């Protein structure tokens, strides 16, 4: 995979509207971030080189829902941690969860499959998605994710995410130990 150098801040060229809105909000909130551009990264294997370039670990982001779609959970967890649906469901007191559909990703977070991101919660204006952060992600110094498009990746301080970004969009995460 070809990865650009690490840049500070937004790209010079116009991007897809969903990605552009991420940069505009981060800049408006005075949240500094570093960015790399790359080929589409659809899975965590593709993110390994990206993580290395940014000096962090891009976290795994999963949009989950019970069969009746009565609730939605965006789980951000360490990339190397195996995901067990039953364990997470038990931790949050939910019936068995499965992956949300591509249509749900688009409707709730404004993203396509492979681009799920905590930053996409800015598009969930009805607050239908509950954010669950695995404790190691919540306590890490740096947070890595896509800016709602899987052709760029960002590194920002986790404290900026938790204490500036999420409060601004009205999201209070739950912290889970997996």
PDB file of C-alpha atoms in Angstrom:
ATOM      1  CA  UNK A   1       0.000   0.000   0.000  1.00  0.00           C
ATOM      2  CA  UNK A   2       1.259   3.458  -0.884  1.00  0.00           C
ATOM      3  CA  UNK A   3       1.082   5.875   2.049  1.00  0.00           C
ATOM      4  CA  UNK A   4       1.742   9.600   1.836  1.00  0.00           C
ATOM      5  CA  UNK A   5       4.044  11.441   4.198  1.00  0.00           C
ATOM      6  CA  UNK A   6       2.514  12.573   7.484  1.00  0.00           C
ATOM      7  CA  UNK A   7       0.815  15.965   7.134  1.00  0.00           C
ATOM      8  CA  UNK A   8      -0.446  18.295   9.836  1.00  0.00           C
ATOM      9  CA  UNK A   9      -4.002  19.422   9.251  1.00  0.00           C
ATOM     10  CA  UNK A  10      -6.395  19.271   6.353  1.00  0.00           C
ATOM     11  CA  UNK A  11      -5.471  18.456   2.773  1.00  0.00           C
ATOM     12  CA  UNK A  12      -4.898  21.253   0.270  1.00  0.00           C
ATOM     13  CA  UNK A  13      -7.311  19.663  -2.196  1.00  0.00           C
ATOM     14  CA  UNK A  14     -11.058  19.431  -1.791  1.00  0.00           C
ATOM     15  CA  UNK A  15     -12.263  16.017  -0.597  1.00  0.00           C
ATOM     16  CA  UNK A  16     -15.593  14.209  -0.467  1.00  0.00           C
ATOM     17  CA  UNK A  17     -18.144  16.282   1.515  1.00  0.00           C
ATOM     18  CA  UNK A  18     -18.278  13.832   4.450  1.00  0.00           C
ATOM     19  CA  UNK A  19     -14.500  13.987   4.858  1.00  0.00           C
ATOM     20  CA  UNK A  20     -14.404  17.754   4.338  1.00  0.00           C
ATOM     21  CA  UNK A  21     -16.929  18.237   7.176  1.00  0.00           C
ATOM     22  CA  UNK A  22     -14.628  16.284   9.536  1.00  0.00           C
ATOM     23  CA  UNK A  23     -11.719  18.631   8.807  1.00  0.00           C
ATOM     24  CA  UNK A  24     -13.935  21.693   9.163  1.00  0.00           C
ATOM     25  CA  UNK A  25     -15.212  20.567  12.574  1.00  0.00           C
ATOM     26  CA  UNK A  26     -11.796  19.546  13.892  1.00  0.00           C
ATOM     27  CA  UNK A  27     -10.385  22.904  12.786  1.00  0.00           C
ATOM     28  CA  UNK A  28     -13.330  24.830  14.286  1.00  0.00           C
ATOM     29  CA  UNK A  29     -12.772  23.012  17.598  1.00  0.00           C
ATOM     30  CA  UNK A  30      -9.007  23.757  17.420  1.00  0.00           C
ATOM     31  CA  UNK A  31      -8.170  20.061  17.603  1.00  0.00           C
ATOM     32  CA  UNK A  32      -4.743  19.427  16.068  1.00  0.00           C
ATOM     33  CA  UNK A  33      -4.312  16.266  14.034  1.00  0.00           C
ATOM     34  CA  UNK A  34      -1.853  14.564  11.729  1.00  0.00           C
ATOM     35  CA  UNK A  35      -2.955  12.877   8.518  1.00  0.00           C
ATOM     36  CA  UNK A  36      -1.752  10.340   5.992  1.00  0.00           C
ATOM     37  CA  UNK A  37      -3.410   9.626   2.667  1.00  0.00           C
ATOM     38  CA  UNK A  38      -3.429   6.127   1.210  1.00  0.00           C
ATOM     39  CA  UNK A  39      -5.224   3.642  -0.981  1.00  0.00           C
ATOM     40  CA  UNK A  40      -8.608   2.482   0.370  1.00  0.00           C
ATOM     41  CA  UNK A  41      -8.134   0.479   3.586  1.00  0.00           C
ATOM     42  CA  UNK A  42     -11.049  -1.894   4.058  1.00  0.00           C
ATOM     43  CA  UNK A  43      -9.736  -3.983   6.943  1.00  0.00           C
ATOM     44  CA  UNK A  44      -7.279  -3.966   9.832  1.00  0.00           C
ATOM     45  CA  UNK A  45      -4.588  -5.758   7.814  1.00  0.00           C
ATOM     46  CA  UNK A  46      -4.542  -2.813   5.418  1.00  0.00           C
ATOM     47  CA  UNK A  47      -4.294  -0.428   8.387  1.00  0.00           C
ATOM     48  CA  UNK A  48      -1.056  -1.949   9.724  1.00  0.00           C
ATOM     49  CA  UNK A  49       1.196   0.184   7.518  1.00  0.00           C
ATOM     50  CA  UNK A  50      -0.961   3.228   8.172  1.00  0.00           C
ATOM     51  CA  UNK A  51      -0.628   2.732  11.923  1.00  0.00           C
ATOM     52  CA  UNK A  52       3.137   2.466  11.539  1.00  0.00           C
ATOM     53  CA  UNK A  53       3.302   5.670   9.458  1.00  0.00           C
ATOM     54  CA  UNK A  54       1.311   7.587  12.107  1.00  0.00           C
ATOM     55  CA  UNK A  55       3.138   6.006  15.054  1.00  0.00           C
ATOM     56  CA  UNK A  56      -0.106   4.756  16.601  1.00  0.00           C
ATOM     57  CA  UNK A  57      -2.581   1.932  16.216  1.00  0.00           C
ATOM     58  CA  UNK A  58      -5.688   2.649  14.169  1.00  0.00           C
ATOM     59  CA  UNK A  59      -8.593   1.229  16.152  1.00  0.00           C
ATOM     60  CA  UNK A  60     -11.184  -1.206  14.880  1.00  0.00           C
ATOM     61  CA  UNK A  61     -14.616   0.466  14.537  1.00  0.00           C
ATOM     62  CA  UNK A  62     -17.684  -1.758  14.385  1.00  0.00           C
ATOM     63  CA  UNK A  63     -21.309  -0.638  14.031  1.00  0.00           C
ATOM     64  CA  UNK A  64     -23.472  -3.229  15.755  1.00  0.00           C
ATOM     65  CA  UNK A  65     -27.185  -3.719  16.277  1.00  0.00           C
ATOM     66  CA  UNK A  66     -29.554  -6.355  17.660  1.00  0.00           C
ATOM     67  CA  UNK A  67     -31.715  -8.239  15.179  1.00  0.00           C
ATOM     68  CA  UNK A  68     -34.686  -5.906  15.715  1.00  0.00           C
ATOM     69  CA  UNK A  69     -32.465  -2.839  15.074  1.00  0.00           C
ATOM     70  CA  UNK A  70     -33.804  -1.181  18.233  1.00  0.00           C
ATOM     71  CA  UNK A  71     -30.371   0.199  19.135  1.00  0.00           C
ATOM     72  CA  UNK A  72     -27.008   0.821  17.491  1.00  0.00           C
ATOM     73  CA  UNK A  73     -23.546   0.675  19.039  1.00  0.00           C
ATOM     74  CA  UNK A  74     -20.316   1.953  17.571  1.00  0.00           C
ATOM     75  CA  UNK A  75     -17.526  -0.010  19.222  1.00  0.00           C
ATOM     76  CA  UNK A  76     -13.971   1.349  18.985  1.00  0.00           C
ATOM     77  CA  UNK A  77     -11.500  -1.279  20.110  1.00  0.00           C
ATOM     78  CA  UNK A  78      -7.805  -2.165  19.727  1.00  0.00           C
ATOM     79  CA  UNK A  79      -7.028  -3.618  16.316  1.00  0.00           C
ATOM     80  CA  UNK A  80      -5.304  -6.667  17.786  1.00  0.00           C
ATOM     81  CA  UNK A  81      -8.112  -7.575  20.179  1.00  0.00           C
ATOM     82  CA  UNK A  82     -10.365 -10.397  18.932  1.00  0.00           C
ATOM     83  CA  UNK A  83     -14.028  -9.387  18.784  1.00  0.00           C
ATOM     84  CA  UNK A  84     -16.538 -11.711  20.402  1.00  0.00           C
ATOM     85  CA  UNK A  85     -20.115 -10.592  19.887  1.00  0.00           C
ATOM     86  CA  UNK A  86     -21.393 -12.484  22.935  1.00  0.00           C
ATOM     87  CA  UNK A  87     -18.828 -10.834  25.250  1.00  0.00           C
ATOM     88  CA  UNK A  88     -19.672  -7.319  24.112  1.00  0.00           C
ATOM     89  CA  UNK A  89     -23.425  -7.990  24.186  1.00  0.00           C
ATOM     90  CA  UNK A  90     -23.151  -9.225  27.769  1.00  0.00           C
ATOM     91  CA  UNK A  91     -21.051  -6.209  28.842  1.00  0.00           C
ATOM     92  CA  UNK A  92     -23.674  -3.738  27.632  1.00  0.00           C
ATOM     93  CA  UNK A  93     -26.731  -5.798  28.612  1.00  0.00           C
ATOM     94  CA  UNK A  94     -27.987  -6.274  25.079  1.00  0.00           C
ATOM     95  CA  UNK A  95     -29.405  -9.186  23.191  1.00  0.00           C
ATOM     96  CA  UNK A  96     -27.027 -10.731  20.680  1.00  0.00           C
ATOM     97  CA  UNK A  97     -25.634  -8.157  18.279  1.00  0.00           C
ATOM     98  CA  UNK A  98     -24.662  -8.396  14.642  1.00  0.00           C
ATOM     99  CA  UNK A  99     -23.046  -6.029  12.179  1.00  0.00           C
ATOM    100  CA  UNK A 100     -25.224  -3.196  10.955  1.00  0.00           C
ATOM    101  CA  UNK A 101     -25.986  -3.022   7.248  1.00  0.00           C
ATOM    102  CA  UNK A 102     -24.235  -0.758   4.744  1.00  0.00           C
ATOM    103  CA  UNK A 103     -27.485   1.224   4.616  1.00  0.00           C
ATOM    104  CA  UNK A 104     -27.331   1.746   8.400  1.00  0.00           C
ATOM    105  CA  UNK A 105     -23.700   2.903   8.148  1.00  0.00           C
ATOM    106  CA  UNK A 106     -24.710   5.477   5.558  1.00  0.00           C
ATOM    107  CA  UNK A 107     -27.899   6.612   7.301  1.00  0.00           C
ATOM    108  CA  UNK A 108     -26.407   6.896  10.801  1.00  0.00           C
ATOM    109  CA  UNK A 109     -22.745   7.806  10.307  1.00  0.00           C
ATOM    110  CA  UNK A 110     -22.692   9.047   6.717  1.00  0.00           C
ATOM    111  CA  UNK A 111     -20.044   6.485   5.754  1.00  0.00           C
ATOM    112  CA  UNK A 112     -19.537   3.538   3.446  1.00  0.00           C
ATOM    113  CA  UNK A 113     -18.372   0.079   4.635  1.00  0.00           C
ATOM    114  CA  UNK A 114     -14.710   0.202   5.612  1.00  0.00           C
ATOM    115  CA  UNK A 115     -14.959   3.854   6.691  1.00  0.00           C
ATOM    116  CA  UNK A 116     -16.733   3.554  10.059  1.00  0.00           C
ATOM    117  CA  UNK A 117     -15.276   6.103  12.442  1.00  0.00           C
ATOM    118  CA  UNK A 118     -15.982   7.707  15.784  1.00  0.00           C
ATOM    119  CA  UNK A 119     -15.769  10.989  13.862  1.00  0.00           C
ATOM    120  CA  UNK A 120     -18.840   9.883  11.890  1.00  0.00           C
ATOM    121  CA  UNK A 121     -20.928  10.381  15.019  1.00  0.00           C
ATOM    122  CA  UNK A 122     -21.036  14.062  14.048  1.00  0.00           C
ATOM    123  CA  UNK A 123     -23.514  12.926  11.365  1.00  0.00           C
ATOM    124  CA  UNK A 124     -25.772  11.131  13.882  1.00  0.00           C
ATOM    125  CA  UNK A 125     -27.771  14.232  14.780  1.00  0.00           C
ATOM    126  CA  UNK A 126     -30.590  12.149  16.277  1.00  0.00           C
ATOM    127  CA  UNK A 127     -28.112  10.391  18.623  1.00  0.00           C
ATOM    128  CA  UNK A 128     -29.299   6.927  17.652  1.00  0.00           C
ATOM    129  CA  UNK A 129     -25.802   5.422  18.046  1.00  0.00           C
ATOM    130  CA  UNK A 130     -24.231   4.704  21.435  1.00  0.00           C
ATOM    131  CA  UNK A 131     -20.459   4.990  21.428  1.00  0.00           C
ATOM    132  CA  UNK A 132     -18.613   2.231  23.268  1.00  0.00           C
ATOM    133  CA  UNK A 133     -14.877   2.655  23.736  1.00  0.00           C
ATOM    134  CA  UNK A 134     -12.827  -0.296  24.853  1.00  0.00           C
ATOM    135  CA  UNK A 135     -10.867   0.855  27.913  1.00  0.00           C
ATOM    136  CA  UNK A 136      -7.445   0.572  26.242  1.00  0.00           C
ATOM    137  CA  UNK A 137      -8.611   2.852  23.429  1.00  0.00           C
ATOM    138  CA  UNK A 138     -10.118   5.366  25.873  1.00  0.00           C
ATOM    139  CA  UNK A 139      -6.940   5.451  27.981  1.00  0.00           C
ATOM    140  CA  UNK A 140      -4.425   5.619  25.115  1.00  0.00           C
ATOM    141  CA  UNK A 141      -2.530   8.854  24.506  1.00  0.00           C
ATOM    142  CA  UNK A 142      -3.378   8.868  20.799  1.00  0.00           C
ATOM    143  CA  UNK A 143      -6.510   7.993  18.863  1.00  0.00           C
ATOM    144  CA  UNK A 144      -6.319   6.862  15.246  1.00  0.00           C
ATOM    145  CA  UNK A 145      -9.186   6.633  12.793  1.00  0.00           C
ATOM    146  CA  UNK A 146     -10.412   7.484   9.306  1.00  0.00           C
ATOM    147  CA  UNK A 147     -11.983  10.905   8.671  1.00  0.00           C
ATOM    148  CA  UNK A 148     -15.154   9.132   7.452  1.00  0.00           C
ATOM    149  CA  UNK A 149     -13.333   7.997   4.283  1.00  0.00           C
ATOM    150  CA  UNK A 150     -10.964   5.060   4.222  1.00  0.00           C
ATOM    151  CA  UNK A 151      -8.468   6.815   1.937  1.00  0.00           C
ATOM    152  CA  UNK A 152      -7.010   8.950   4.752  1.00  0.00           C
ATOM    153  CA  UNK A 153      -6.244   8.306   8.404  1.00  0.00           C
ATOM    154  CA  UNK A 154      -5.807  10.691  11.315  1.00  0.00           C
ATOM    155  CA  UNK A 155      -3.931  10.790  14.604  1.00  0.00           C
ATOM    156  CA  UNK A 156      -5.275  13.024  17.354  1.00  0.00           C
ATOM    157  CA  UNK A 157      -4.974  13.194  21.113  1.00  0.00           C
ATOM    158  CA  UNK A 158      -7.508  10.943  22.815  1.00  0.00           C
ATOM    159  CA  UNK A 159      -8.120  13.695  25.383  1.00  0.00           C
ATOM    160  CA  UNK A 160      -9.200  16.025  22.537  1.00  0.00           C
ATOM    161  CA  UNK A 161     -11.604  13.362  21.307  1.00  0.00           C
ATOM    162  CA  UNK A 162     -13.030  12.704  24.787  1.00  0.00           C
ATOM    163  CA  UNK A 163     -13.112  16.234  26.189  1.00  0.00           C
ATOM    164  CA  UNK A 164     -13.652  18.441  23.131  1.00  0.00           C
ATOM    165  CA  UNK A 165     -15.039  16.566  20.095  1.00  0.00           C
ATOM    166  CA  UNK A 166     -17.513  14.209  21.770  1.00  0.00           C
ATOM    167  CA  UNK A 167     -18.979  16.819  24.169  1.00  0.00           C
ATOM    168  CA  UNK A 168     -19.389  19.226  21.239  1.00  0.00           C
ATOM    169  CA  UNK A 169     -21.516  16.714  19.314  1.00  0.00           C
ATOM    170  CA  UNK A 170     -23.402  15.638  22.457  1.00  0.00           C
ATOM    171  CA  UNK A 171     -21.981  12.125  22.775  1.00  0.00           C
ATOM    172  CA  UNK A 172     -21.015  10.528  26.074  1.00  0.00           C
ATOM    173  CA  UNK A 173     -19.254   7.229  25.506  1.00  0.00           C
ATOM    174  CA  UNK A 174     -19.558   4.122  27.592  1.00  0.00           C
ATOM    175  CA  UNK A 175     -16.265   2.469  28.517  1.00  0.00           C
ATOM    176  CA  UNK A 176     -16.089  -1.319  28.294  1.00  0.00           C
ATOM    177  CA  UNK A 177     -13.434  -3.887  29.204  1.00  0.00           C
ATOM    178  CA  UNK A 178     -13.211  -6.611  26.582  1.00  0.00           C
TER     179      UNK A 178
END
